[in-house]
Amino acid sequence: MNQTVLDAFNEQINEELYSAYLYLAMSSYFHSFNLPGAAHWMFVQYKEELQHAEKFIHFILERGPAYKLKEIKEPTNHWPSPLDAFKAALTHEKHITQCINNLVELTLREKDFSSMQFLQWFVDEQVEEEANASKIIDDIERIGNDSKGLYFIDKELGNRPNMEPSSEAEAN
Ligand code: FEO
């Protein structure tokens, strides 16, 4: 793995760990709003982001000497409303999509085709990540100020299945 690609992959580990941090902060925010379903949804998302970071870590260890960790910045901890928190999640996922697209471009430029192949999983995953946040935003916008509607959305968000332990990341 050449140094340019390795540096960029290390950077992406930090992006994924920051994503985990952000969703963990959102989980706490939803608890403070007494929306346990949304808090659970965000906690599952937090664990999913840890697995994304682990995928990069395992890939680097297969090909390079070692990964390098950097400081994780403090996430925002408060949003004006639950809707704003999910909008912030979507904005963040669009940023991550851009990061992944930049990595694909870099690996193509560097002719690192196995790294490019590895990134394909993330290209597909980002479509899902953005779609998930968009759907929840649409649902919340549709109910407007109906607190009963928000109660039912929260119940549905609480049904999100938990992540399996990170064996999947290790297998990749
Ligand atoms: Fe790892 Fe939500 O992007």
Short mmCIF file of C-alpha atoms and ligand atoms in Angstrom, two decimals:
data_model
loop_
_atom_site.label_atom_id
_atom_site.label_comp_id
_atom_site.label_asym_id
_atom_site.label_seq_id
_atom_site.Cartn_x
_atom_site.Cartn_y
_atom_site.Cartn_z
CA MET A 1 0.00 0.00 0.00
CA ASN A 2 1.66 3.26 -0.99
CA GLN A 3 2.01 6.04 1.59
CA THR A 4 -0.49 8.39 -0.10
CA VAL A 5 -3.26 5.79 -0.01
CA LEU A 6 -2.28 4.68 3.49
CA ASP A 7 -2.47 8.29 4.77
CA ALA A 8 -5.89 8.75 3.19
CA PHE A 9 -7.18 5.46 4.66
CA ASN A 10 -5.89 6.49 8.11
CA GLU A 11 -7.80 9.73 7.68
CA GLN A 12 -10.93 7.77 6.86
CA ILE A 13 -10.57 5.72 10.08
CA ASN A 14 -10.77 9.05 11.89
CA GLU A 15 -13.84 10.07 9.86
CA GLU A 16 -15.60 6.82 10.76
CA LEU A 17 -14.69 7.09 14.44
CA TYR A 18 -15.91 10.68 14.46
CA SER A 19 -19.16 9.45 12.85
CA ALA A 20 -19.50 6.95 15.72
CA TYR A 21 -18.90 9.76 18.21
CA LEU A 22 -21.46 12.00 16.54
CA TYR A 23 -24.17 9.32 16.59
CA LEU A 24 -23.37 8.49 20.20
CA ALA A 25 -23.92 12.20 21.00
CA MET A 26 -27.21 12.10 19.08
CA SER A 27 -28.26 9.02 21.05
CA SER A 28 -27.76 10.95 24.29
CA TYR A 29 -29.66 13.94 22.85
CA PHE A 30 -32.66 11.73 22.01
CA HIS A 31 -32.61 10.26 25.52
CA SER A 32 -32.83 13.81 26.88
CA PHE A 33 -35.85 14.33 24.60
CA ASN A 34 -37.46 11.17 25.98
CA LEU A 35 -37.37 9.51 22.56
CA PRO A 36 -35.91 6.08 23.44
CA GLY A 37 -36.54 4.62 19.97
CA ALA A 38 -34.53 7.34 18.22
CA ALA A 39 -31.86 7.02 20.93
CA HIS A 40 -31.67 3.26 20.24
CA TRP A 41 -31.51 3.87 16.46
CA MET A 42 -28.58 6.24 16.94
CA PHE A 43 -26.82 3.82 19.28
CA VAL A 44 -27.05 1.09 16.63
CA GLN A 45 -25.71 3.61 14.12
CA TYR A 46 -22.82 4.36 16.48
CA LYS A 47 -21.89 0.66 16.53
CA GLU A 48 -22.21 0.43 12.76
CA GLU A 49 -19.73 3.28 12.39
CA LEU A 50 -17.28 1.46 14.67
CA GLN A 51 -17.51 -1.48 12.29
CA HIS A 52 -16.82 0.81 9.35
CA ALA A 53 -13.65 2.00 11.08
CA GLU A 54 -12.72 -1.63 11.81
CA LYS A 55 -13.10 -2.55 8.14
CA PHE A 56 -10.46 0.05 7.23
CA ILE A 57 -8.25 -1.10 10.11
CA HIS A 58 -8.34 -4.75 9.06
CA PHE A 59 -7.77 -3.89 5.42
CA ILE A 60 -4.71 -1.79 6.28
CA LEU A 61 -3.33 -4.58 8.48
CA GLU A 62 -3.69 -7.06 5.63
CA ARG A 63 -1.71 -4.89 3.27
CA GLY A 64 0.43 -2.39 5.11
CA PRO A 65 2.56 -2.17 8.19
CA ALA A 66 0.05 -0.54 10.59
CA TYR A 67 -2.72 2.01 10.87
CA LYS A 68 -2.29 5.34 12.64
CA LEU A 69 -4.88 6.91 14.93
CA LYS A 70 -5.50 10.63 15.28
CA GLU A 71 -7.40 12.83 17.69
CA ILE A 72 -11.19 12.59 17.40
CA LYS A 73 -12.82 16.00 17.54
CA GLU A 74 -15.66 16.75 19.96
CA PRO A 75 -19.04 16.28 18.28
CA THR A 76 -21.96 18.68 18.47
CA ASN A 77 -24.09 17.65 21.44
CA HIS A 78 -27.26 19.64 20.90
CA TRP A 79 -29.67 20.33 18.05
CA PRO A 80 -32.72 22.63 17.96
CA SER A 81 -35.13 19.70 17.40
CA PRO A 82 -35.21 15.94 16.64
CA LEU A 83 -35.80 16.82 12.99
CA ASP A 84 -32.67 19.00 12.99
CA ALA A 85 -30.64 16.16 14.48
CA PHE A 86 -31.66 13.81 11.65
CA LYS A 87 -30.98 16.56 9.11
CA ALA A 88 -27.51 16.92 10.63
CA ALA A 89 -27.07 13.14 10.30
CA LEU A 90 -27.96 13.32 6.60
CA THR A 91 -25.58 16.25 6.04
CA HIS A 92 -22.86 14.25 7.76
CA GLU A 93 -23.52 11.16 5.64
CA LYS A 94 -23.29 13.28 2.48
CA HIS A 95 -19.89 14.43 3.70
CA ILE A 96 -18.83 10.80 4.26
CA THR A 97 -20.05 9.89 0.77
CA GLN A 98 -17.81 12.63 -0.59
CA CYS A 99 -14.88 11.27 1.46
CA ILE A 100 -15.42 7.78 0.02
CA ASN A 101 -15.73 9.13 -3.52
CA ASN A 102 -12.45 11.03 -3.04
CA LEU A 103 -10.79 7.83 -1.87
CA VAL A 104 -12.03 5.97 -4.94
CA GLU A 105 -10.60 8.71 -7.15
CA LEU A 106 -7.29 8.56 -5.28
CA THR A 107 -6.95 4.77 -5.57
CA LEU A 108 -7.69 5.01 -9.29
CA ARG A 109 -5.05 7.73 -9.71
CA GLU A 110 -2.55 5.64 -7.74
CA LYS A 111 -3.49 2.48 -9.64
CA ASP A 112 -4.22 0.73 -6.34
CA PHE A 113 -6.96 -1.52 -7.65
CA SER A 114 -7.39 -3.77 -4.63
CA SER A 115 -8.02 -0.72 -2.43
CA MET A 116 -10.45 0.52 -5.05
CA GLN A 117 -12.23 -2.83 -4.94
CA PHE A 118 -12.34 -2.71 -1.13
CA LEU A 119 -14.01 0.71 -1.29
CA GLN A 120 -16.87 -0.59 -3.40
CA TRP A 121 -18.61 -1.90 -0.25
CA PHE A 122 -18.53 1.64 1.17
CA VAL A 123 -19.84 3.16 -2.07
CA ASP A 124 -22.90 0.89 -1.77
CA GLU A 125 -23.20 1.43 1.98
CA GLN A 126 -23.31 5.22 1.58
CA VAL A 127 -26.36 4.94 -0.70
CA GLU A 128 -28.10 3.11 2.14
CA GLU A 129 -26.83 5.50 4.83
CA GLU A 130 -28.20 8.56 3.03
CA ALA A 131 -31.49 6.80 2.19
CA ASN A 132 -32.06 5.79 5.83
CA ALA A 133 -31.61 9.33 7.15
CA SER A 134 -33.70 10.80 4.30
CA LYS A 135 -36.61 8.47 5.01
CA ILE A 136 -36.70 9.38 8.70
CA ILE A 137 -36.57 13.10 7.83
CA ASP A 138 -39.50 12.64 5.41
CA ASP A 139 -41.49 10.76 8.07
CA ILE A 140 -40.90 13.44 10.73
CA GLU A 141 -41.70 16.26 8.28
CA ARG A 142 -44.91 14.49 7.26
CA ILE A 143 -46.30 14.37 10.81
CA GLY A 144 -45.49 18.06 11.47
CA ASN A 145 -46.34 18.98 15.07
CA ASP A 146 -48.35 15.83 15.79
CA SER A 147 -46.80 14.48 19.01
CA LYS A 148 -48.72 11.20 18.64
CA GLY A 149 -47.14 10.77 15.20
CA LEU A 150 -43.70 11.35 16.68
CA TYR A 151 -44.47 8.70 19.30
CA PHE A 152 -45.18 6.14 16.57
CA ILE A 153 -42.07 7.07 14.56
CA ASP A 154 -40.04 6.69 17.75
CA LYS A 155 -41.54 3.25 18.35
CA GLU A 156 -40.60 2.20 14.81
CA LEU A 157 -37.04 3.52 15.20
CA GLY A 158 -36.78 1.43 18.37
CA ASN A 159 -37.24 -1.71 16.25
CA ARG A 160 -33.94 -1.26 14.43
CA PRO A 161 -32.04 -4.55 14.88
CA ASN A 162 -28.87 -4.47 16.95
CA MET A 163 -25.49 -4.92 15.28
CA GLU A 164 -23.81 -8.27 15.53
CA PRO A 165 -20.41 -8.19 17.25
CA SER A 166 -17.65 -7.17 14.88
CA SER A 167 -16.92 -10.60 13.33
CA GLU A 168 -18.11 -9.27 9.97
CA ALA A 169 -15.49 -6.54 9.98
CA GLU A 170 -12.80 -9.05 10.85
CA ALA A 171 -13.85 -11.32 8.03
CA ASN A 172 -13.34 -8.51 5.52
FE1 FEO B 1 -19.52 5.08 7.97
FE2 FEO B 1 -22.27 6.41 8.15
O1 FEO B 1 -20.70 6.23 7.25
#
